[in-house]
CSV table of C-alpha atoms in Angstrom, one decimal:
chain,number,residue,atom,x,y,z
A,1,MET,CA,22.9,-6.2,7.1
A,2,SER,CA,26.1,-8.2,7.7
A,3,ASP,CA,26.8,-7.4,11.3
A,4,ARG,CA,23.1,-8.2,12.4
A,5,ALA,CA,23.0,-10.0,15.4
A,6,TRP,CA,19.4,-11.9,14.2
A,7,SER,CA,18.5,-14.1,11.4
A,8,PHE,CA,15.4,-14.6,9.5
A,9,SER,CA,14.9,-18.1,11.3
A,10,ASP,CA,14.4,-16.2,14.5
A,11,SER,CA,10.7,-15.2,15.6
A,12,MET,CA,10.1,-11.7,15.8
A,13,ALA,CA,10.7,-11.5,19.6
A,14,GLU,CA,13.5,-13.2,19.4
A,15,ALA,CA,14.8,-10.6,16.7
A,16,VAL,CA,13.5,-7.6,18.6
A,17,GLU,CA,15.5,-9.1,21.5
A,18,LYS,CA,18.7,-9.9,19.9
A,19,ALA,CA,18.4,-6.5,17.9
A,20,GLY,CA,17.9,-4.5,21.2
A,21,SER,CA,14.5,-2.7,20.0
A,22,PRO,CA,11.9,-3.0,17.5
A,23,VAL,CA,13.1,0.5,16.1
A,24,GLU,CA,16.9,-1.0,16.1
A,25,LEU,CA,15.6,-3.9,14.2
A,26,THR,CA,13.7,-2.3,11.6
A,27,ARG,CA,15.8,0.8,11.1
A,28,ASP,CA,18.0,1.4,7.8
A,29,LEU,CA,17.4,-2.1,6.4
A,30,GLY,CA,16.7,-0.9,3.1
A,31,VAL,CA,13.7,-1.7,0.8
A,32,GLY,CA,13.8,-5.3,-1.2
A,33,GLU,CA,12.6,-6.1,-4.8
A,34,PHE,CA,9.1,-5.1,-5.2
A,35,THR,CA,8.0,-7.2,-8.5
A,36,LYS,CA,9.3,-8.9,-11.3
A,37,VAL,CA,8.1,-6.2,-13.6
A,38,PRO,CA,10.9,-4.1,-15.0
A,39,ASP,CA,11.1,-0.4,-13.8
A,40,GLU,CA,9.9,0.9,-16.8
A,41,ILE,CA,8.3,-0.8,-19.8
A,42,THR,CA,8.5,2.3,-22.3
A,43,ASN,CA,9.2,5.4,-20.0
A,44,TRP,CA,7.7,6.3,-17.1
A,45,ILE,CA,6.4,9.4,-18.1
A,46,GLU,CA,4.4,8.1,-21.3
A,47,GLU,CA,3.2,5.3,-18.6
A,48,GLN,CA,2.1,8.0,-16.3
A,49,ARG,CA,0.2,9.9,-19.0
A,50,SER,CA,-1.6,6.9,-20.1
A,51,TRP,CA,-3.7,6.5,-17.3
A,52,ARG,CA,-4.8,10.4,-17.6
A,53,GLU,CA,-4.9,10.3,-21.5
A,54,SER,CA,-5.9,6.9,-22.6
A,55,VAL,CA,-5.2,3.7,-20.7
A,56,ALA,CA,-2.8,2.0,-18.7
A,57,PHE,CA,-2.0,-1.7,-18.1
A,58,ALA,CA,-0.7,-3.1,-14.9
A,59,ASP,CA,0.8,-6.4,-13.9
A,60,GLN,CA,-0.3,-6.8,-10.5
A,61,SER,CA,1.0,-10.7,-10.1
A,62,TYR,CA,4.3,-10.2,-8.3
A,63,HIS,CA,4.3,-8.4,-5.6
A,64,MET,CA,1.5,-9.0,-3.2
A,65,THR,CA,0.2,-12.0,-0.7
A,66,ASP,CA,-2.9,-14.0,-1.2
A,67,HIS,CA,-4.6,-15.2,1.9
A,68,TYR,CA,-7.1,-18.1,1.5
A,69,VAL,CA,-9.5,-18.6,4.0
A,70,GLU,CA,-12.5,-21.3,4.0
A,71,GLY,CA,-14.8,-22.9,6.5
A,72,PRO,CA,-18.1,-22.7,8.3
A,73,ASP,CA,-16.4,-20.0,10.5
A,74,ALA,CA,-14.6,-17.8,8.5
A,75,LEU,CA,-17.1,-14.9,8.5
A,76,ASP,CA,-16.8,-15.1,12.4
A,77,LEU,CA,-13.2,-14.4,12.0
A,78,TYR,CA,-13.3,-11.6,9.6
A,79,LYS,CA,-16.0,-10.1,11.9
A,80,ASP,CA,-13.8,-10.4,15.1
A,81,PHE,CA,-10.9,-9.0,13.8
A,82,ALA,CA,-11.8,-6.7,10.8
A,83,VAL,CA,-13.5,-2.9,11.2
A,84,ASN,CA,-15.6,-3.6,8.3
A,85,SER,CA,-19.3,-4.5,8.4
A,86,PHE,CA,-19.9,-7.8,6.7
A,87,GLU,CA,-23.6,-7.9,7.2
A,88,ASN,CA,-24.5,-7.5,3.4
A,89,THR,CA,-21.9,-9.7,1.8
A,90,GLU,CA,-22.3,-12.4,-0.6
A,91,PRO,CA,-20.2,-14.2,-3.3
A,92,GLY,CA,-19.4,-11.5,-5.9
A,93,LYS,CA,-18.7,-8.7,-3.5
A,94,ALA,CA,-15.4,-7.3,-2.7
A,95,LYS,CA,-14.1,-5.0,-0.1
A,96,GLN,CA,-10.9,-3.0,1.4
A,97,LEU,CA,-10.0,-5.3,4.7
A,98,VAL,CA,-8.8,-3.2,7.4
A,99,VAL,CA,-7.6,-4.9,10.8
A,100,ALA,CA,-6.4,-3.3,13.9
A,101,ASN,CA,-4.8,-4.6,17.6
A,102,PRO,CA,-6.4,-4.3,20.8
A,103,ASN,CA,-5.6,-1.0,21.1
A,104,GLY,CA,-6.9,0.1,18.3
A,105,ASN,CA,-4.1,0.8,16.1
A,106,TYR,CA,-3.5,-0.3,12.5
A,107,ILE,CA,-1.9,-3.7,11.3
A,108,GLY,CA,-2.9,-3.8,7.7
A,109,ASP,CA,-5.5,-3.9,4.9
A,110,ALA,CA,-6.1,-5.8,1.8
A,111,ILE,CA,-8.5,-6.4,-0.8
A,112,TRP,CA,-10.8,-8.8,0.2
A,113,PHE,CA,-13.2,-11.1,-1.8
A,114,HIS,CA,-16.1,-13.0,-1.2
A,115,LEU,CA,-15.6,-16.2,-3.5
A,116,ASP,CA,-18.5,-18.5,-2.8
A,117,ASP,CA,-20.3,-20.0,0.5
A,118,GLU,CA,-17.7,-20.1,3.1
A,119,LYS,CA,-14.4,-19.5,0.8
A,120,PHE,CA,-12.8,-15.9,0.8
A,121,LEU,CA,-9.6,-14.5,-0.5
A,122,SER,CA,-7.9,-11.4,0.2
A,123,VAL,CA,-5.0,-9.9,-1.5
A,124,GLY,CA,-2.4,-7.2,-0.1
A,125,SER,CA,0.6,-6.7,1.8
A,126,ARG,CA,1.4,-9.5,4.7
A,127,PRO,CA,0.9,-7.8,8.1
A,128,ALA,CA,-2.9,-8.5,7.7
A,129,HIS,CA,-3.0,-11.6,6.3
A,130,ASN,CA,0.0,-12.8,9.5
A,131,TRP,CA,-2.8,-11.2,12.1
A,132,LEU,CA,-5.4,-13.3,10.8
A,133,GLN,CA,-3.5,-16.4,9.9
A,134,TYR,CA,-2.4,-16.1,13.6
A,135,GLN,CA,-5.8,-16.2,14.9
A,136,ILE,CA,-6.7,-19.1,12.6
A,137,GLU,CA,-3.9,-21.3,14.0
A,138,THR,CA,-4.5,-20.5,17.8
A,139,GLY,CA,-8.2,-19.5,18.0
A,140,ASP,CA,-11.1,-21.8,18.2
A,141,TYR,CA,-12.4,-21.6,14.5
A,142,ASP,CA,-13.3,-24.2,12.3
A,143,VAL,CA,-11.5,-22.4,9.0
A,144,ASP,CA,-8.6,-23.4,7.1
A,145,GLY,CA,-6.2,-20.8,6.2
A,146,HIS,CA,-3.2,-20.4,3.8
A,147,ILE,CA,-0.7,-17.6,2.9
A,148,GLN,CA,1.0,-17.4,-0.4
A,149,GLY,CA,4.0,-15.0,0.1
A,150,ARG,CA,5.0,-12.7,-2.6
A,151,PRO,CA,6.0,-14.2,-5.6
A,152,VAL,CA,8.8,-11.9,-6.2
A,153,GLN,CA,10.4,-12.6,-2.8
A,154,THR,CA,9.3,-17.0,-2.9
A,155,GLY,CA,10.4,-17.3,-6.3
A,156,ASP,CA,7.4,-19.7,-6.9
A,157,ASP,CA,5.0,-18.9,-9.6
A,158,PRO,CA,1.7,-16.9,-8.7
A,159,ASN,CA,-1.5,-18.7,-8.2
A,160,ASN,CA,-3.3,-16.0,-10.2
A,161,PHE,CA,-2.3,-13.7,-12.9
A,162,ARG,CA,-3.8,-10.6,-11.6
A,163,PHE,CA,-4.0,-7.6,-14.0
A,164,GLN,CA,-5.7,-4.0,-14.3
A,165,VAL,CA,-6.6,-1.7,-16.9
A,166,GLN,CA,-7.4,1.8,-15.9
A,167,GLY,CA,-8.0,5.5,-17.7
A,168,PRO,CA,-10.6,6.8,-20.0
A,169,GLU,CA,-10.1,4.3,-22.6
A,170,ALA,CA,-10.1,1.1,-20.2
A,171,ILE,CA,-14.1,0.5,-20.7
A,172,LYS,CA,-13.8,0.4,-24.4
A,173,VAL,CA,-10.4,-1.9,-24.4
A,174,MET,CA,-12.3,-4.3,-22.1
A,175,GLU,CA,-15.5,-4.2,-24.2
A,176,GLU,CA,-13.0,-5.4,-27.2
A,177,ALA,CA,-11.0,-7.7,-24.9
A,178,VAL,CA,-13.7,-9.8,-23.2
A,179,ASP,CA,-15.7,-12.5,-25.3
A,180,GLY,CA,-19.1,-11.7,-25.2
A,181,ASP,CA,-20.3,-8.8,-22.9
A,182,ILE,CA,-19.0,-7.3,-19.9
A,183,PRO,CA,-21.0,-7.8,-16.9
A,184,ASP,CA,-23.0,-5.1,-15.4
A,185,LEU,CA,-21.0,-4.8,-12.4
A,186,GLY,CA,-21.3,-2.2,-9.4
A,187,PHE,CA,-18.2,-0.9,-7.9
A,188,PHE,CA,-15.9,-3.3,-6.1
A,189,ASN,CA,-18.1,-6.3,-7.3
A,190,PHE,CA,-16.7,-8.9,-9.6
A,191,GLY,CA,-18.0,-11.8,-11.9
A,192,ASP,CA,-17.1,-14.2,-14.4
A,193,ILE,CA,-15.8,-13.4,-18.0
A,194,SER,CA,-13.8,-14.8,-20.6
A,195,ILE,CA,-10.5,-13.3,-22.3
A,196,ASP,CA,-9.5,-15.3,-25.6
A,197,GLY,CA,-11.3,-18.3,-24.5
A,198,VAL,CA,-9.8,-17.7,-20.9
A,199,ASP,CA,-11.9,-18.0,-17.8
A,200,ALA,CA,-11.2,-15.0,-15.4
A,201,LYS,CA,-12.8,-12.9,-12.8
A,202,LEU,CA,-13.5,-9.2,-13.3
A,203,LEU,CA,-13.6,-6.8,-10.7
A,204,ARG,CA,-15.2,-3.1,-11.0
A,205,HIS,CA,-12.1,-1.1,-10.0
A,206,GLY,CA,-9.9,1.5,-10.6
A,207,MET,CA,-6.8,3.4,-9.5
A,208,ALA,CA,-5.4,7.0,-9.9
A,209,GLY,CA,-9.2,8.2,-10.0
A,210,GLU,CA,-9.9,7.0,-13.3
A,211,PRO,CA,-12.3,4.0,-14.4
A,212,GLY,CA,-10.9,0.5,-14.7
A,213,PHE,CA,-11.1,-3.2,-14.3
A,214,GLU,CA,-8.9,-5.7,-12.2
A,215,PHE,CA,-9.1,-8.9,-13.6
A,216,TRP,CA,-7.3,-12.6,-12.7
A,217,GLY,CA,-7.4,-16.2,-13.7
A,218,ASP,CA,-4.9,-19.2,-13.6
A,219,TYR,CA,-1.4,-18.0,-13.7
A,220,GLU,CA,-0.4,-20.2,-16.8
A,221,ASP,CA,-3.1,-18.4,-18.6
A,222,GLY,CA,-1.8,-14.9,-18.1
A,223,GLU,CA,0.4,-14.5,-20.9
A,224,ALA,CA,-2.4,-15.2,-23.2
A,225,VAL,CA,-4.9,-13.0,-21.7
A,226,LYS,CA,-2.4,-10.1,-21.4
A,227,GLN,CA,-1.6,-10.4,-25.2
A,228,ALA,CA,-5.3,-10.2,-26.1
A,229,VAL,CA,-5.9,-7.2,-23.8
A,230,MET,CA,-2.7,-5.3,-25.3
A,231,ASP,CA,-3.7,-6.3,-28.5
A,232,ALA,CA,-7.6,-4.9,-27.9
A,233,GLY,CA,-5.8,-1.5,-26.7
A,234,GLU,CA,-3.4,-1.1,-29.2
A,235,GLU,CA,-5.7,1.4,-31.1
A,236,TYR,CA,-6.4,3.5,-27.9
A,237,ASP,CA,-2.9,3.6,-27.1
A,238,ILE,CA,-2.8,1.3,-24.3
A,239,LYS,CA,0.8,1.5,-22.1
A,240,ALA,CA,1.9,-1.2,-19.9
A,241,LEU,CA,3.1,0.1,-16.6
A,242,GLY,CA,6.6,-0.4,-15.3
A,243,ALA,CA,7.3,-0.8,-11.5
A,244,GLU,CA,7.9,2.8,-11.1
A,245,SER,CA,5.3,4.2,-12.7
A,246,TYR,CA,2.8,1.6,-11.0
A,247,GLN,CA,3.5,2.8,-7.2
A,248,THR,CA,2.9,6.4,-8.1
A,249,PRO,CA,-0.8,6.9,-8.3
A,250,ASN,CA,-0.8,6.1,-4.7
A,251,ALA,CA,0.0,10.0,-4.2
A,252,ILE,CA,-3.1,11.0,-6.0
A,253,LEU,CA,-5.5,8.2,-5.1
A,254,GLY,CA,-4.8,9.0,-1.2
A,255,TRP,CA,-3.8,5.4,-0.3
A,256,ILE,CA,-0.6,4.7,1.8
A,257,PRO,CA,0.6,1.6,0.8
A,258,LEU,CA,2.8,0.3,3.9
A,259,VAL,CA,3.3,1.8,7.5
A,260,VAL,CA,4.9,0.2,10.4
A,261,PRO,CA,2.2,-2.7,11.4
A,262,ALA,CA,1.6,-2.2,15.2
A,263,ILE,CA,2.4,-5.6,16.2
A,264,PHE,CA,5.3,-4.2,18.7
A,265,ASP,CA,2.5,-2.8,20.9
A,266,GLU,CA,1.4,-3.6,24.0
A,267,GLY,CA,-0.4,-7.2,24.4
A,268,MET,CA,1.1,-8.4,21.3
A,269,GLU,CA,3.8,-10.4,23.2
A,270,ASP,CA,2.3,-13.7,22.3
A,271,TYR,CA,1.8,-13.0,18.6
A,272,LEU,CA,5.5,-11.7,18.1
A,273,GLU,CA,6.6,-15.0,19.3
A,274,TRP,CA,4.6,-17.0,16.8
A,275,LEU,CA,5.6,-14.4,14.0
A,276,SER,CA,8.6,-15.6,12.0
A,277,VAL,CA,10.8,-12.3,11.5
A,278,GLY,CA,11.5,-13.1,7.9
A,279,ASP,CA,7.4,-12.9,7.1
A,280,GLY,CA,6.8,-9.9,9.4
A,281,LEU,CA,9.7,-7.4,9.1
A,282,LEU,CA,9.6,-4.5,7.4
A,283,SER,CA,12.0,-1.7,7.3
A,284,ILE,CA,11.7,2.1,8.1
A,285,GLY,CA,13.4,5.0,6.5
A,286,GLY,CA,13.4,8.8,6.5
A,287,SER,CA,14.0,12.2,8.4
A,288,PHE,CA,11.3,11.1,11.2
A,289,ASP,CA,13.6,9.3,13.9
A,290,SER,CA,12.2,8.3,17.3
A,291,ASP,CA,13.4,5.2,19.7
A,292,ASP,CA,9.8,4.4,20.6
A,293,ILE,CA,8.3,2.1,17.9
A,294,THR,CA,4.9,3.4,19.2
A,295,ASP,CA,5.7,6.6,17.4
A,296,TYR,CA,5.5,5.0,14.1
A,297,PHE,CA,1.9,3.5,14.7
A,298,PHE,CA,-1.4,5.1,13.1
A,299,THR,CA,-4.7,4.1,13.8
A,300,PRO,CA,-7.4,3.1,10.8
A,301,VAL,CA,-9.0,6.7,11.5
A,302,GLU,CA,-5.9,8.4,11.0
A,303,LEU,CA,-5.1,6.5,7.6
A,304,GLY,CA,-8.3,7.4,6.4
A,305,TYR,CA,-10.2,4.5,6.9
A,306,GLY,CA,-12.9,5.8,9.4
A,307,HIS,CA,-15.8,5.8,6.8
A,308,ILE,CA,-15.6,1.9,6.7
A,309,VAL,CA,-15.0,1.4,10.6
A,310,ASN,CA,-18.6,0.0,11.5
A,311,PHE,CA,-19.4,-0.9,15.2
A,312,ASP,CA,-22.4,-3.2,14.1
A,313,HIS,CA,-19.9,-6.0,15.3
A,314,ASP,CA,-17.5,-6.3,18.1
A,315,PHE,CA,-14.3,-6.6,16.5
A,316,VAL,CA,-11.0,-6.4,18.2
A,317,GLY,CA,-9.9,-2.8,18.5
A,318,ALA,CA,-13.5,-1.3,18.5
A,319,GLU,CA,-13.4,0.2,21.9
A,320,ALA,CA,-10.3,2.0,21.5
A,321,LEU,CA,-11.5,3.5,18.1
A,322,LYS,CA,-15.3,4.4,19.1
A,323,ASP,CA,-14.1,7.8,20.4
A,324,GLU,CA,-11.6,8.6,17.6
A,325,VAL,CA,-14.1,8.2,14.7
A,326,GLU,CA,-15.7,11.2,16.0
A,327,ASP,CA,-13.1,13.3,16.7
A,328,PRO,CA,-9.5,12.1,15.6
A,329,ASP,CA,-6.4,13.9,16.5
A,330,ARG,CA,-4.6,13.7,13.2
A,331,LYS,CA,-5.9,13.4,9.8
A,332,LYS,CA,-4.2,12.2,6.4
A,333,VAL,CA,-3.6,14.8,4.0
A,334,THR,CA,-1.8,15.4,1.0
A,335,LEU,CA,1.4,17.6,0.8
A,336,VAL,CA,2.2,19.4,-2.3
A,337,TRP,CA,6.2,20.0,-2.1
A,338,ASP,CA,7.1,23.6,-3.3
A,339,ASP,CA,8.6,23.0,-6.8
A,340,GLU,CA,11.9,25.7,-6.4
A,341,ASP,CA,12.8,23.4,-3.3
A,342,VAL,CA,12.4,20.3,-4.8
A,343,VAL,CA,14.7,21.9,-7.8
A,344,ASP,CA,17.2,22.7,-5.1
A,345,ILE,CA,17.3,19.4,-4.1
A,346,PHE,CA,18.6,18.2,-7.6
A,347,ALA,CA,20.9,21.6,-7.7
A,348,SER,CA,22.9,20.5,-4.8
A,349,LEU,CA,24.5,18.2,-7.0
A,350,PHE,CA,25.7,20.8,-9.3
A,351,SER,CA,27.8,23.0,-6.3
A,352,GLU,CA,30.3,22.7,-3.9
A,353,GLY,CA,29.7,21.5,-0.5
A,354,GLU,CA,27.2,19.3,1.1
A,355,THR,CA,24.5,17.6,-1.3
A,356,TYR,CA,21.1,16.8,-0.3
A,357,GLN,CA,19.7,13.4,-0.3
A,358,PHE,CA,19.4,12.3,-4.4
A,359,MET,CA,15.7,12.0,-5.0
A,360,ASP,CA,15.1,9.2,-7.5
A,361,PHE,CA,12.1,10.2,-9.9
A,362,PRO,CA,9.1,9.3,-9.9
A,363,HIS,CA,9.1,7.3,-6.7
A,364,PRO,CA,12.0,7.8,-4.4
A,365,ARG,CA,11.8,5.2,-1.8
A,366,SER,CA,14.7,3.7,0.3
A,367,ALA,CA,12.4,2.0,2.7
A,368,ALA,CA,9.5,-0.2,2.6
A,369,CYS,CA,7.9,2.6,5.2
A,370,PRO,CA,9.0,6.0,4.8
A,371,TYR,CA,8.7,8.4,7.2
A,372,ASP,CA,9.5,11.8,6.9
A,373,GLU,CA,9.0,14.6,9.7
A,374,VAL,CA,6.6,17.4,9.3
A,375,LEU,CA,6.9,20.8,11.0
A,376,VAL,CA,5.1,24.0,11.9
A,377,ASP,CA,7.5,26.5,13.5
A,378,GLY,CA,9.8,23.8,14.2
A,379,GLU,CA,7.2,21.9,16.2
A,380,HIS,CA,6.6,18.5,15.2
A,381,VAL,CA,3.3,18.0,13.7
A,382,GLY,CA,3.1,14.6,11.8
A,383,VAL,CA,4.8,12.7,9.5
A,384,SER,CA,4.9,12.3,5.5
A,385,THR,CA,4.7,8.5,3.8
A,386,ASP,CA,4.7,7.7,0.5
A,387,LYS,CA,5.7,10.3,-2.3
A,388,SER,CA,6.0,10.5,-5.7
A,389,TYR,CA,6.2,13.1,-8.8
A,390,ILE,CA,3.1,13.0,-11.1
A,391,TYR,CA,3.9,14.3,-14.6
A,392,ASN,CA,-0.1,14.8,-14.9
A,393,GLU,CA,-0.1,17.2,-12.1
A,394,ARG,CA,3.7,18.6,-12.8
A,395,GLU,CA,3.8,18.3,-9.2
A,396,PHE,CA,5.5,16.5,-6.3
A,397,LEU,CA,3.2,14.8,-4.2
A,398,SER,CA,3.4,12.8,-0.8
A,399,LEU,CA,0.8,11.4,1.7
A,400,ALA,CA,1.2,12.7,5.3
A,401,VAL,CA,-0.7,12.2,8.7
A,402,ILE,CA,-0.8,15.2,10.6
A,403,ASP,CA,-2.4,17.2,13.8
A,404,THR,CA,-6.0,18.0,12.6
A,405,GLU,CA,-5.4,21.8,13.2
A,406,TYR,CA,-3.3,21.9,10.6
A,407,ALA,CA,-5.1,19.7,8.2
A,408,GLU,CA,-6.7,22.6,6.5
A,409,PRO,CA,-6.2,22.5,2.9
A,410,GLY,CA,-3.5,25.7,2.1
A,411,THR,CA,-1.7,25.4,5.5
A,412,GLU,CA,1.7,25.6,4.8
A,413,VAL,CA,4.0,22.8,6.5
A,414,THR,CA,7.7,22.0,6.6
A,415,LEU,CA,9.0,18.8,5.5
A,416,VAL,CA,12.4,17.5,6.5
A,417,TRP,CA,13.8,15.5,3.5
A,418,GLY,CA,16.8,13.6,4.3
A,419,GLU,CA,17.8,10.4,6.7
A,420,PRO,CA,19.2,11.4,10.1
A,421,GLU,CA,22.8,11.7,10.5
A,422,ASP,CA,23.4,8.4,12.2
A,423,ASN,CA,22.1,6.8,9.0
A,424,ASP,CA,23.2,3.4,8.1
A,425,ASN,CA,21.2,2.7,5.3
A,426,LYS,CA,23.4,0.9,2.5
A,427,ARG,CA,21.0,2.3,-0.3
A,428,VAL,CA,21.3,6.0,0.8
A,429,GLU,CA,24.3,8.4,-0.1
A,430,ARG,CA,26.0,10.6,2.6
A,431,HIS,CA,23.9,14.0,2.4
A,432,ALA,CA,22.7,16.9,4.1
A,433,GLN,CA,19.1,17.5,5.5
A,434,LYS,CA,17.1,20.0,3.7
A,435,GLU,CA,13.8,21.6,4.9
A,436,VAL,CA,11.2,21.7,2.3
A,437,THR,CA,8.0,23.9,2.2
A,438,ALA,CA,4.5,22.1,1.3
A,439,THR,CA,1.4,22.9,1.2
A,440,VAL,CA,-1.7,20.7,2.9
A,441,ALA,CA,-4.2,19.6,0.4
A,442,ASN,CA,-7.1,17.1,0.5
A,443,ALA,CA,-6.5,13.4,0.1
A,444,PRO,CA,-7.4,12.1,-2.5
A,445,TYR,CA,-5.7,15.1,-4.3
A,446,SER,CA,-7.7,14.1,-7.8
A,447,GLU,CA,-11.2,14.3,-8.8
A,448,ASP,CA,-12.3,10.7,-8.5
A,449,LYS,CA,-13.8,9.7,-11.9
A,450,ARG,CA,-14.2,5.8,-11.3
């Protein structure tokens, strides 16, 4: 924003002081460029249909950070700061890495790869990587760590191309694209392959509840590999996903991609002095409006990671999470928005008077971290986060964290759509708020066929 008092060269602590509070710093900043991939390659509806009906190809090379960690104390670092167990890891294993602050509040997650003895890579959004890199630089670990920022933000080429195929025909496509046989991999295991003579790694993975693979290699080989896979998939009606359709499976997979990281919590002051605001700033938007930044925090359990929290090691935040794992106050759910209420949002554009906030299909987003208020009988019961229209379901869905007493599937809640009246987000037009009826459903929403 042109009238901001802080600059991107400030530490996070300096920026908070200049802005007045963490909420004042992060509210209404809008959303930056997500990826270099165009919003649509063909048409977002056909792209969504491909992961259900044939096979979808996703280019993940530009929107995530990479954190490379190597050294004899690397596993000790992860054991000290991640909620996951590392007892049975070995090269070729991957997992979803989740880190919390000392109070048990969620900082971030990433996909973690055990590359070799004492050599690891995690790929995902920046908050988890910042927190781990801080421990490397300020702690007593015999470890080297390096973060490669989001290539779309830095302008640098990625180290690796990173592609994914998913859908009912994904296995057939990869069988044709890979030189020789596909390795026999368990879920979230990876191994060596070759595609058109190019060496790569293959991870048994999947999004949107459909079978699939993720594969990566040297960035300069990416175009050749992509072409080989697209050629192999032509007879199966493969579709490349644009940036918009790529982001929408989260709503049915049950994964919330970004929330406010709990870095502004008590006991995090030294970290905020270390952290550059340019490396750690995420924007807040949506109808939920609180002056207290801790109201925007979640725990790993509330975000659905309770099944991977393991107390076989003494990690930071463990003590705070022990009771919650057994009896959480809030739970992650899917909200199915009422069709007529969603239509009313669009219909307001064709009638006199105030209009409701424009809903840009299929993935409306005016901030990195969307927070929409969820009510029951006018009382606050939680927040709704990432949301998408899913053509395959013919429904508009969002992921929410709500009080457990209202988390039973079939429960009816009210969601507030639209920014607060004093909103200053330049990406959002003047509008009135609208209450939308929504029905609670399970998260993940669709049957898992991976």
